[in-house]
Coordinates of C-alpha atoms in Angstrom, one line a residue:
X1 CA -13.2 -2.1 -24.9
X2 CA -9.8 -3.0 -24.9
X3 CA -9.0 -6.5 -23.7
X4 CA -5.9 -8.0 -22.0
X5 CA -5.2 -11.5 -21.2
X6 CA -2.0 -13.6 -20.0
X7 CA -2.2 -16.8 -22.1
X8 CA 0.9 -18.4 -23.9
X9 CA 1.6 -14.9 -24.9
X10 CA 0.1 -11.6 -23.8
X11 CA -2.9 -10.8 -25.8
X12 CA -4.2 -7.5 -26.3
X13 CA -7.6 -7.5 -28.0
X14 CA -7.2 -11.1 -28.9
X15 CA -3.7 -10.6 -30.7
X16 CA -0.4 -11.1 -29.3
X17 CA 1.1 -8.2 -27.6
X18 CA 5.0 -7.7 -26.6
X19 CA 5.2 -5.3 -23.7
X20 CA 7.6 -2.7 -24.2
X21 CA 7.6 -0.9 -21.1
X22 CA 9.7 2.0 -19.0
X23 CA 9.5 2.7 -15.6
X24 CA 8.6 6.5 -14.8
X25 CA 7.7 7.5 -11.3
X26 CA 5.3 10.2 -11.0
X27 CA 6.3 11.0 -7.4
X28 CA 10.0 11.6 -8.6
X29 CA 9.4 14.1 -11.5
X30 CA 7.7 17.4 -11.2
X31 CA 3.8 17.0 -12.4
X32 CA 4.7 19.9 -15.3
X33 CA 7.3 17.6 -16.9
X34 CA 5.1 14.3 -16.7
X35 CA 4.3 15.0 -20.4
X36 CA 7.9 15.3 -21.4
X37 CA 9.0 12.0 -20.0
X38 CA 5.9 9.9 -21.4
X39 CA 6.2 11.5 -24.7
X40 CA 9.9 10.5 -24.8
X41 CA 9.0 6.9 -23.8
X42 CA 6.5 7.0 -26.7
X43 CA 9.1 8.4 -28.9
X44 CA 11.5 5.6 -28.3
X45 CA 8.9 3.3 -29.8
X46 CA 7.8 2.0 -26.5
X47 CA 4.0 1.1 -25.7
X48 CA 3.5 0.9 -22.0
X49 CA 4.9 2.9 -18.7
X50 CA 5.0 1.5 -15.3
X51 CA 5.3 3.1 -12.1
X52 CA 5.3 2.1 -8.4
X53 CA 2.7 3.8 -5.9
X54 CA 4.4 5.1 -2.9
X55 CA 1.9 4.8 0.4
X56 CA 4.2 7.2 2.3
X57 CA 3.3 10.0 -0.3
X58 CA -0.7 9.3 -0.2
X59 CA -1.0 8.9 3.3
X60 CA 1.9 10.7 5.2
X61 CA -0.1 11.2 8.2
X62 CA -2.3 8.4 9.7
X63 CA -6.0 8.7 8.1
X64 CA -5.3 11.6 5.7
X65 CA -4.8 11.0 2.1
X66 CA -3.2 13.1 -0.6
X67 CA -4.0 12.4 -4.4
X68 CA -2.7 16.1 -5.8
X69 CA 0.3 17.5 -7.0
X70 CA 3.3 15.2 -6.8
X71 CA 0.9 12.5 -5.6
X72 CA -1.8 12.9 -8.5
X73 CA -1.5 9.3 -9.6
X74 CA -4.9 9.6 -11.7
X75 CA -3.7 12.4 -13.7
X76 CA -0.5 10.7 -14.5
X77 CA -2.5 7.5 -15.6
X78 CA -4.9 9.6 -17.7
X79 CA -1.8 11.7 -19.4
X80 CA 0.0 8.4 -20.3
X81 CA -3.3 7.1 -22.0
X82 CA -3.8 10.5 -23.8
X83 CA 0.1 9.9 -25.2
X84 CA -0.7 6.8 -26.2
X85 CA 0.8 4.4 -23.7
X86 CA -0.6 1.3 -21.6
X87 CA 0.1 1.5 -17.6
X88 CA 1.5 -1.3 -15.5
X89 CA 0.4 -0.2 -12.2
X90 CA 2.4 -1.4 -8.8
X91 CA 0.1 -0.2 -5.9
X92 CA 1.7 -2.6 -3.6
X93 CA 2.0 -1.5 0.3
X94 CA 5.9 -1.9 -0.2
X95 CA 7.8 -0.7 -3.2
X96 CA 11.3 -0.9 -2.6
X97 CA 12.3 1.6 -5.4
X98 CA 15.4 3.3 -3.3
X99 CA 12.6 5.1 -1.6
X100 CA 12.3 6.0 2.2
X101 CA 11.4 2.9 4.1
X102 CA 10.4 1.2 0.7
X103 CA 7.4 3.5 0.4
X104 CA 6.0 2.4 3.8
X105 CA 4.6 5.2 6.1
X106 CA 6.8 6.0 8.8
X107 CA 3.8 6.2 11.1
X108 CA 3.3 2.3 10.8
X109 CA 6.6 2.0 13.1
X110 CA 4.5 3.1 16.1
X111 CA 1.7 0.4 15.5
X112 CA 1.9 -2.7 17.1
X113 CA 2.0 -4.7 13.9
X114 CA 4.3 -6.8 11.6
X115 CA 4.5 -5.1 8.5
X116 CA 4.5 -7.2 4.9
X117 CA 2.9 -10.3 6.9
X118 CA -0.6 -11.5 7.3
X119 CA -0.7 -9.8 10.7
X120 CA -4.4 -8.6 10.8
X121 CA -3.6 -5.3 12.3
X122 CA -1.3 -4.5 9.4
X123 CA -3.7 -5.6 6.8
X124 CA -6.4 -3.4 8.3
X125 CA -4.1 -0.3 7.7
X126 CA -3.5 -1.8 4.0
X127 CA -7.4 -2.2 3.4
X128 CA -8.0 1.8 4.5
X129 CA -5.4 2.8 2.4
X130 CA -6.4 0.6 -0.8
X131 CA -9.8 1.6 -0.3
X132 CA -8.9 5.4 -0.8
X133 CA -6.3 4.4 -3.6
X134 CA -8.0 1.8 -5.7
X135 CA -11.4 3.6 -5.7
X136 CA -9.5 6.3 -7.8
X137 CA -7.9 4.1 -10.1
X138 CA -10.3 1.1 -10.8
X139 CA -12.0 3.1 -13.5
X140 CA -8.5 3.6 -15.4
X141 CA -8.3 -0.3 -15.9
X142 CA -8.8 -1.7 -19.4
X143 CA -11.8 -3.4 -18.4
X144 CA -13.2 0.1 -17.9
X145 CA -11.7 1.7 -21.0
X146 CA -8.5 3.1 -19.2
X147 CA -5.0 2.1 -19.9
X148 CA -4.1 0.0 -17.0
X149 CA -3.3 -3.5 -18.2
X150 CA -2.2 -5.3 -15.2
X151 CA -1.4 -4.7 -11.2
X152 CA 1.2 -6.0 -8.7
X153 CA 0.4 -8.2 -5.8
X154 CA 3.5 -7.5 -3.8
X155 CA 7.2 -6.5 -4.7
X156 CA 10.2 -8.9 -4.6
X157 CA 8.3 -10.5 -1.5
X158 CA 10.6 -13.8 -2.4
X159 CA 13.4 -11.4 -1.0
X160 CA 11.9 -11.0 2.3
X161 CA 9.3 -13.5 3.3
X162 CA 7.0 -16.5 2.3
X163 CA 3.8 -15.7 4.1
X164 CA 1.6 -16.9 1.1
X165 CA -1.5 -15.8 3.4
X166 CA -0.2 -12.2 3.4
X167 CA -0.1 -12.6 -0.5
X168 CA -3.4 -13.9 -0.8
X169 CA -5.0 -11.2 1.4
X170 CA -3.7 -8.5 -0.5
X171 CA -4.9 -10.2 -3.7
X172 CA -8.1 -10.4 -1.8
X173 CA -8.3 -6.8 -0.9
X174 CA -7.6 -5.5 -4.4
X175 CA -10.4 -7.7 -5.9
X176 CA -12.6 -6.5 -3.3
X177 CA -11.9 -2.9 -4.2
X178 CA -12.8 -3.7 -8.0
X179 CA -9.2 -4.6 -9.5
X180 CA -10.2 -7.0 -12.2
X181 CA -7.1 -6.9 -14.6
X182 CA -4.5 -9.8 -14.4
X183 CA -2.1 -9.6 -11.5
X184 CA 1.6 -10.3 -11.2
X185 CA 4.3 -10.7 -8.9
X186 CA 7.9 -9.9 -9.4
X187 CA 11.0 -11.3 -8.0
X188 CA 14.5 -12.6 -8.6
X189 CA 14.6 -15.2 -11.3
X190 CA 16.2 -18.2 -9.2
X191 CA 14.2 -20.8 -7.6
X192 CA 14.2 -19.6 -3.9
X193 CA 13.1 -16.2 -4.3
X194 CA 10.1 -17.2 -7.0
X195 CA 9.1 -20.0 -4.6
X196 CA 8.7 -17.6 -1.7
X197 CA 7.1 -14.6 -3.6
X198 CA 4.9 -15.9 -6.3
X199 CA 1.4 -17.1 -6.3
X200 CA 1.1 -19.4 -9.2
X201 CA -1.3 -21.6 -7.4
X202 CA -3.7 -18.4 -7.6
X203 CA -3.3 -18.0 -11.2
X204 CA -0.9 -14.8 -10.7
X205 CA 2.0 -14.3 -13.2
X206 CA 5.4 -14.8 -11.8
X207 CA 7.7 -12.1 -13.4
X208 CA 11.7 -11.8 -13.2
X209 CA 13.8 -8.8 -12.1
X210 CA 17.6 -8.7 -13.4
X211 CA 19.7 -6.4 -15.5
X212 CA 21.7 -9.2 -17.7
X213 CA 21.8 -12.6 -18.9
X214 CA 18.5 -12.8 -20.3
X215 CA 18.6 -16.1 -21.8
X216 CA 19.9 -17.6 -18.6
X217 CA 17.3 -15.6 -16.4
X218 CA 14.4 -16.6 -18.5
X219 CA 15.4 -20.2 -18.7
X220 CA 15.1 -20.3 -14.9
X221 CA 11.7 -18.2 -14.9
X222 CA 10.2 -20.7 -17.8
X223 CA 11.7 -23.7 -15.7
X224 CA 9.6 -22.4 -12.7
X225 CA 6.3 -21.8 -14.8
X226 CA 6.7 -25.4 -16.4
X227 CA 6.9 -26.8 -12.9
X228 CA 3.3 -25.7 -12.3
X229 CA 2.3 -26.8 -15.7
X230 CA 2.0 -23.4 -16.9
X231 CA 2.9 -21.9 -20.3
X232 CA 3.1 -18.3 -19.5
X233 CA 4.8 -15.4 -21.2
X234 CA 8.3 -14.6 -20.0
X235 CA 8.7 -10.8 -19.0
X236 CA 11.5 -8.9 -17.1
X237 CA 9.5 -6.5 -14.9
X238 CA 12.7 -4.8 -13.9
X239 CA 15.5 -4.8 -16.5
X240 CA 18.0 -2.7 -14.6
X241 CA 19.6 -0.4 -17.2
X242 CA 21.6 1.5 -14.6
X243 CA 21.9 1.7 -10.8
X244 CA 21.5 3.9 -7.8
X245 CA 23.9 5.7 -5.7
X246 CA 25.0 6.4 -2.4
X247 CA 26.9 9.1 -0.6
X248 CA 30.5 9.0 -0.4
X249 CA 30.9 6.3 -3.0
X250 CA 31.7 6.5 -6.9
X251 CA 28.8 7.1 -9.3
X252 CA 27.8 3.6 -10.8
X253 CA 28.1 3.7 -14.6
X254 CA 27.2 1.1 -17.3
X255 CA 28.5 1.0 -20.7
X256 CA 25.9 1.6 -23.5
X257 CA 27.1 -1.0 -25.7
X258 CA 26.8 -3.9 -23.3
X259 CA 23.5 -2.6 -22.0
X260 CA 21.9 -2.6 -25.4
X261 CA 23.2 -6.1 -26.3
X262 CA 21.8 -7.2 -23.0
X263 CA 18.6 -5.6 -23.6
X264 CA 18.3 -7.0 -27.2
X265 CA 18.9 -10.5 -25.6
X266 CA 16.0 -10.1 -23.7
X267 CA 13.4 -8.6 -26.2
X268 CA 14.4 -11.7 -28.6
X269 CA 12.7 -13.8 -26.0
X270 CA 9.9 -11.9 -24.0
X271 CA 8.6 -8.7 -22.9
X272 CA 10.5 -6.1 -20.8
X273 CA 10.2 -3.0 -18.5
X274 CA 13.3 -0.8 -18.4
X275 CA 14.1 0.1 -14.7
X276 CA 14.6 3.0 -15.0
X277 CA 13.4 5.1 -18.3
X278 CA 13.3 8.4 -16.1
X279 CA 14.8 8.0 -12.8
X280 CA 14.1 11.6 -11.6
X281 CA 14.7 13.0 -8.1
X282 CA 14.5 12.1 -4.5
X283 CA 13.0 15.2 -3.4
X284 CA 12.7 16.1 0.1
X285 CA 14.0 13.4 2.6
X286 CA 12.6 10.8 0.3
X287 CA 16.1 9.1 -0.4
X288 CA 16.1 5.3 0.3
X289 CA 19.1 3.8 2.4
X290 CA 21.1 0.3 2.1
X291 CA 21.8 -1.7 4.7
X292 CA 25.2 -3.5 5.0
X293 CA 25.4 -5.6 8.3
X294 CA 25.0 -3.0 11.2
X295 CA 25.9 -0.1 8.9
X296 CA 23.3 1.8 6.9
X297 CA 24.2 3.6 4.0
X298 CA 22.1 6.3 2.7
X299 CA 21.4 7.1 -1.0
X300 CA 21.8 10.3 -2.7
X301 CA 19.2 12.9 -4.0
X302 CA 19.5 12.4 -7.7
X303 CA 17.8 9.4 -8.9
X304 CA 19.5 9.7 -12.3
X305 CA 20.2 5.9 -12.3
X306 CA 22.3 6.1 -15.3
X307 CA 18.7 5.7 -17.3
X308 CA 17.8 6.4 -20.9
X309 CA 16.5 9.9 -19.7
X310 CA 19.0 11.9 -17.2
X311 CA 17.4 13.3 -14.0
X312 CA 16.3 16.1 -15.7
X313 CA 14.4 14.1 -18.5
X314 CA 16.5 14.5 -21.6
X315 CA 17.5 11.8 -23.7
X316 CA 21.0 10.2 -23.1
X317 CA 23.5 8.5 -25.3
X318 CA 21.7 5.2 -24.0
X319 CA 18.2 6.6 -25.5
X320 CA 19.4 6.9 -28.8
X321 CA 21.4 3.8 -28.7
X322 CA 18.2 2.0 -27.4
X323 CA 15.9 3.7 -30.0
X324 CA 18.3 2.4 -33.0
X325 CA 18.4 -1.2 -31.5
X326 CA 14.6 -1.3 -31.4
X327 CA 14.1 0.1 -34.9
X328 CA 16.4 -2.5 -36.1
X329 CA 14.7 -5.4 -34.5
X330 CA 11.0 -4.1 -34.6
X331 CA 11.2 -2.1 -37.6
X332 CA 7.4 -1.7 -37.8
X333 CA 7.4 0.3 -34.8
X334 CA 6.8 3.8 -35.1
X335 CA 9.5 6.4 -33.6
X336 CA 9.6 9.8 -33.0
X337 CA 12.2 12.6 -32.4
X338 CA 12.4 13.0 -28.6
X339 CA 11.7 16.2 -26.7
X340 CA 14.6 18.2 -25.2
X341 CA 14.6 20.8 -22.4
X342 CA 16.6 23.7 -22.0
X343 CA 18.5 24.6 -18.8
X344 CA 20.2 28.0 -17.5
X345 CA 23.4 29.1 -15.9
X346 CA 23.6 31.9 -13.3
X347 CA 26.5 33.2 -11.5
X348 CA 27.1 35.3 -8.3
X349 CA 23.8 35.3 -6.7
X350 CA 24.6 37.2 -3.4
X351 CA 23.8 36.0 0.0
X352 CA 21.1 38.3 1.3
X353 CA 20.8 36.9 5.0
X354 CA 21.9 34.2 7.4
X355 CA 20.8 33.3 11.0
X356 CA 21.8 30.3 13.2
X357 CA 19.2 27.9 14.2
X358 CA 19.2 28.2 17.6
X359 CA 18.4 31.7 17.2
X360 CA 15.0 31.1 15.6
X361 CA 14.1 27.3 16.9
X362 CA 11.4 28.7 19.2
X363 CA 9.7 30.6 16.0
X364 CA 10.1 28.0 13.4
X365 CA 9.3 25.0 15.6
X366 CA 6.9 24.1 18.6
X367 CA 8.6 23.0 21.8
X368 CA 7.5 19.7 23.3
X369 CA 8.9 18.9 26.5
X370 CA 9.3 15.4 28.7
X371 CA 11.3 13.8 31.1
X372 CA 13.3 11.7 28.8
X373 CA 14.0 12.0 25.2
X374 CA 11.5 10.9 22.9
X375 CA 12.2 9.4 19.1
X376 CA 10.7 11.1 16.0
X377 CA 8.2 8.7 15.8
X378 CA 7.0 8.9 19.3
X379 CA 6.6 12.7 18.5
X380 CA 4.7 12.0 15.4
X381 CA 7.4 13.1 13.1
X382 CA 8.5 11.1 10.1
X383 CA 11.3 12.6 8.2
X384 CA 13.8 15.3 8.8
X385 CA 16.1 16.7 11.9
X386 CA 15.4 16.7 15.6
X387 CA 16.7 19.2 17.8
X388 CA 17.0 18.2 21.7
X389 CA 17.9 20.7 24.5
X390 CA 18.4 20.2 28.2
X391 CA 20.5 21.7 31.0
X392 CA 23.7 20.0 32.0
X393 CA 24.8 20.3 35.9
X394 CA 28.6 20.5 36.1
X395 CA 29.8 17.5 38.1
X396 CA 33.4 17.3 37.3
X397 CA 35.9 19.8 35.3
X398 CA 36.3 16.9 32.3
X399 CA 32.8 15.3 32.2
X400 CA 31.7 12.4 30.2
X401 CA 28.6 12.5 27.8
X402 CA 27.1 9.6 25.9
X403 CA 24.1 9.4 23.6
X404 CA 22.6 6.1 24.2
X405 CA 21.0 4.4 21.4
X406 CA 20.3 6.9 18.4
X407 CA 20.3 7.3 14.8
X408 CA 21.5 8.3 12.2
X409 CA 23.7 11.2 13.0
X410 CA 24.0 13.4 16.2
X411 CA 25.7 16.9 16.4
X412 CA 26.4 18.0 20.0
X413 CA 26.7 21.6 21.5
X414 CA 27.6 22.8 24.9
X415 CA 26.9 26.4 25.4
X416 CA 26.9 27.0 21.7
X417 CA 30.1 25.2 21.1
X418 CA 30.3 22.2 18.9
X419 CA 31.7 19.5 20.7
X420 CA 31.4 16.3 18.3
X421 CA 29.5 15.0 15.6
X422 CA 28.9 11.3 15.6
X423 CA 27.4 8.9 13.0
X424 CA 25.6 5.4 13.7
X425 CA 29.0 3.7 14.2
X426 CA 30.2 6.4 16.9
X427 CA 27.1 7.4 18.8
X428 CA 27.4 5.8 22.0
X429 CA 31.1 6.6 22.5
X430 CA 32.5 8.7 25.1
X431 CA 32.4 12.5 24.7
X432 CA 34.4 14.5 27.3
X433 CA 33.6 18.2 27.7
X434 CA 35.2 20.9 30.0
X435 CA 32.7 22.8 32.2
X436 CA 33.2 26.2 33.9
X437 CA 29.7 27.0 34.6
X438 CA 27.6 25.2 37.1
X439 CA 24.9 25.0 34.6
X440 CA 25.2 24.4 31.1
X441 CA 23.2 24.4 27.9
X442 CA 23.4 21.1 26.1
X443 CA 21.7 20.8 22.4
X444 CA 21.9 18.0 20.1
X445 CA 20.8 17.9 16.5
X446 CA 19.8 14.5 15.2
X447 CA 19.4 13.9 11.5
X448 CA 17.3 11.1 10.2
X449 CA 19.5 10.2 7.0
X450 CA 16.6 7.9 5.7
X451 CA 15.3 4.4 6.6
X452 CA 16.3 1.3 5.0
X453 CA 14.1 0.3 2.0
X454 CA 15.0 -3.0 1.1
X455 CA 16.0 -6.4 2.7
X456 CA 15.9 -7.8 6.5
X457 CA 16.1 -4.3 8.4
X458 CA 12.5 -3.1 7.7
X459 CA 11.6 -3.8 11.2
X460 CA 14.8 -3.1 12.7
X461 CA 15.0 -0.7 15.7
X462 CA 17.3 1.4 13.8
X463 CA 14.4 2.5 11.6
X464 CA 13.3 4.5 14.7
X465 CA 15.0 7.8 14.4
X466 CA 16.5 10.2 17.0
X467 CA 17.4 9.3 20.6
X468 CA 16.0 6.1 21.8
X469 CA 17.0 5.6 25.3
X470 CA 18.6 8.6 26.6
X471 CA 21.7 10.6 27.0
X472 CA 24.0 10.0 30.0
X473 CA 26.2 12.4 32.0
X474 CA 28.8 10.0 33.8
X475 CA 26.8 7.0 34.6
X476 CA 23.1 8.6 34.9
X477 CA 20.6 9.4 32.4
X478 CA 19.8 12.9 32.0
X479 CA 16.2 14.4 32.5
X480 CA 13.9 17.2 31.5
X481 CA 14.1 17.6 27.5
X482 CA 12.9 20.1 25.1
X483 CA 12.3 18.8 21.8
X484 CA 11.8 20.7 18.2
X485 CA 10.9 18.9 15.2
X486 CA 12.2 20.0 12.0
X487 CA 10.6 18.2 9.4
X488 CA 10.5 21.1 6.9
X489 CA 7.1 19.7 5.4
X490 CA 5.1 22.8 6.0
X491 CA 5.4 26.7 5.2
X492 CA 7.1 28.6 7.9
X493 CA 8.8 32.1 8.5
X494 CA 12.5 32.7 9.3
X495 CA 13.4 36.1 11.2
X496 CA 16.7 36.7 9.7
X497 CA 17.2 39.8 12.0
X498 CA 18.1 37.3 14.8
X499 CA 21.9 36.3 15.5
X500 CA 24.2 34.3 13.3
X501 CA 27.1 32.5 15.1
X502 CA 29.9 30.9 13.2
X503 CA 30.4 27.2 13.2
X504 CA 26.5 26.5 14.1
X505 CA 23.7 25.1 11.9
X506 CA 22.1 28.0 10.2
X507 CA 19.8 29.1 7.5
X508 CA 21.2 31.1 4.6
X509 CA 19.1 33.1 2.3
X510 CA 19.6 34.2 -1.3
X511 CA 17.5 35.9 -4.0
X512 CA 17.4 36.2 -7.5
X513 CA 15.2 37.3 -10.5
X514 CA 14.7 35.3 -13.9
X515 CA 13.1 36.9 -17.0
X516 CA 12.9 33.3 -18.6
X517 CA 11.9 30.3 -16.4
X518 CA 13.8 26.8 -17.2
X519 CA 15.6 24.1 -15.5
X520 CA 18.8 24.6 -13.5
X521 CA 21.3 23.0 -11.1
X522 CA 22.4 24.6 -7.8
X523 CA 26.2 24.1 -7.1
X524 CA 26.5 23.1 -3.4
X525 CA 30.5 22.6 -3.3
X526 CA 31.2 25.3 -0.7
X527 CA 28.7 23.8 1.6
X528 CA 29.0 21.0 4.2
X529 CA 25.7 19.3 4.5
X530 CA 22.0 20.1 4.7
X531 CA 19.1 20.7 2.7
X532 CA 17.8 23.3 0.0
X533 CA 14.5 25.0 0.0
X534 CA 13.5 26.9 -3.3
X535 CA 10.4 29.0 -3.1
X536 CA 9.4 26.8 -0.2
X537 CA 9.9 23.4 -2.1
X538 CA 12.4 21.2 -0.5
X539 CA 14.5 19.9 -3.4
X540 CA 16.7 17.5 -1.3
X541 CA 19.6 16.8 0.7
X542 CA 23.5 17.8 -0.2
X543 CA 26.5 16.6 1.4
X544 CA 30.3 17.6 0.7
X545 CA 31.1 13.7 0.9
X546 CA 29.6 13.5 -2.8
X547 CA 29.7 12.3 -5.4
X548 CA 26.8 14.6 -6.1
X549 CA 27.8 18.4 -5.6
X550 CA 24.6 19.9 -7.0
X551 CA 20.8 19.6 -6.9
X552 CA 18.5 19.7 -9.6
X553 CA 15.8 22.5 -9.8
X554 CA 12.7 21.7 -12.4
X555 CA 11.4 24.9 -13.8
X556 CA 8.0 24.2 -12.1
X557 CA 9.6 25.2 -8.6
X558 CA 10.9 28.7 -10.1
X559 CA 9.1 32.1 -10.7
X560 CA 10.2 35.6 -11.7
X561 CA 11.3 36.4 -8.0
X562 CA 13.0 33.7 -6.3
X563 CA 14.1 32.8 -2.9
X564 CA 16.3 29.8 -1.9
X565 CA 17.0 29.3 1.7
X566 CA 19.8 26.3 2.5
X567 CA 19.6 24.9 5.9
X568 CA 23.4 24.0 6.7
X569 CA 24.7 22.1 9.6
X570 CA 28.4 22.2 9.2
X571 CA 28.9 25.9 9.5
X572 CA 30.1 26.2 5.8
X573 CA 28.6 28.5 3.4
X574 CA 29.1 30.7 0.2
X575 CA 28.8 34.4 -0.2
X576 CA 27.3 33.8 -3.8
X577 CA 25.8 30.9 -5.1
X578 CA 26.1 29.6 -8.9
X579 CA 23.6 27.8 -11.0
X580 CA 24.9 25.7 -13.9
X581 CA 23.1 23.8 -16.6
X582 CA 24.4 20.5 -16.0
X583 CA 24.8 18.5 -12.6
X584 CA 28.2 18.6 -10.8
X585 CA 29.8 15.5 -9.5
X586 CA 33.2 15.0 -7.8
X587 CA 35.2 12.0 -8.8
X588 CA 35.2 9.8 -5.6
X589 CA 37.8 6.8 -6.1
X590 CA 36.7 4.6 -3.2
X591 CA 34.0 4.5 -0.8
X592 CA 33.9 6.7 2.3
X593 CA 32.8 3.6 4.2
X594 CA 35.8 1.4 3.1
X595 CA 38.4 4.0 4.0

């Protein structure tokens, strides 16, 4: 049986062991492609893979657990072992990871508890989740012949809280569930975060997260260890080799030569985990969201991250440069040629059908009525869109409307005519509509553009999506609302024989045949904003704001006969679709939020 210990160095079977790890998130990569990414990590000369475990993928609905498909963490870990990699597992309640709500399930927002704290109610939910999750992975620890070397207690907790009772409770729950490999925490490598987020007194190894200045950051981490009379190995648990991106902002880049030198500096001193090695894709509605004061900034669908493997999983210039540096620094390490996937291009796929959302809303969603508008969370909906409808009585020729307290994006229609689109900053501002009829139909389509995944706003009211207080006509709240949840998480059938109206949110259907399957990218530059379903699989969001103007389609979502359905909310569409071999990005000079 393999042994792994943390002494003055990491010790594997009694011998010093330098951890060369790369982050691959199984939930961001099609399961058919896991082997490709894991093999390329091994080919680089690395010995370990690291992954988070997102709670909201495994318990999407309270009390219902999923460990298949994209959520099959067990198969991913077993495959890593077959490839010859050890595993660092980070099964913390909160993961950040630029993932929706930092991996926390949205249903927690309706519970009377304080997340990421020693609140007994929150810990009850954590224990229930861990009893399901850890029961499946404890047999994969090195102590049981598996590849898992160590597990994380909490993630960058020093950048959020200092509730040590909470950290101790998480550790105890994990131990109760059978975890007996070494624990670690990871935080920024400065004193304040290390003090708040570490558990040195409990014998838990603190690691650092940074992307440069390895000597200086490791010196701070070592100083912290020594202040507790510990002589422990130094590890950068997240060496940021790139960065994530937000809608309407320039793509963040990092020069290869500078990255390699910074990584070499780290490797000469301690162990490392490349964050990311393969970034992958925020499929569905799982993109994260940054917070800047009162403004939330949603992130794009691609999680390419500028990593050594691109979004598709193929090696980049960074991969080969790192591989060369590793060979020079550690010539005894065995390296191999990486695997490379193919992709295809396809032009002029014709539009087959189109239909307006309002024409099929009753068929694709079950109506829920209430006196006042309800939020997504109140309706048991986690992600996507929420369509509101009520009757607007004419009270004056130029009637004032206001949405009071809503998030994140609202499109307002009166009698089918688009009146306004308001984002978080504009919601609440006056809207004036000219009414002819005594009774009018008011429709509001609200989009949840993602919950904040990092920082102080995890428990902010803005994490609750939809209309939170109500809609006012003149100075009074309107009553009697119909709600239609559009989460796109279950199969549904669209009747394309119904009416299509220009300028309204609509569904657009395209069909095509493939003789050979491969990866591809769907170009969406002629569309406005929305999502794409490929053979029923939700591959993510698009937005003309850019810089991302295409969506990645892994081969595993395709078949011989294919259907693409695009839900587009701005009334913009294309008569033909185009698929490309490489992703398409616009050149965004400055952030749209700074214009």
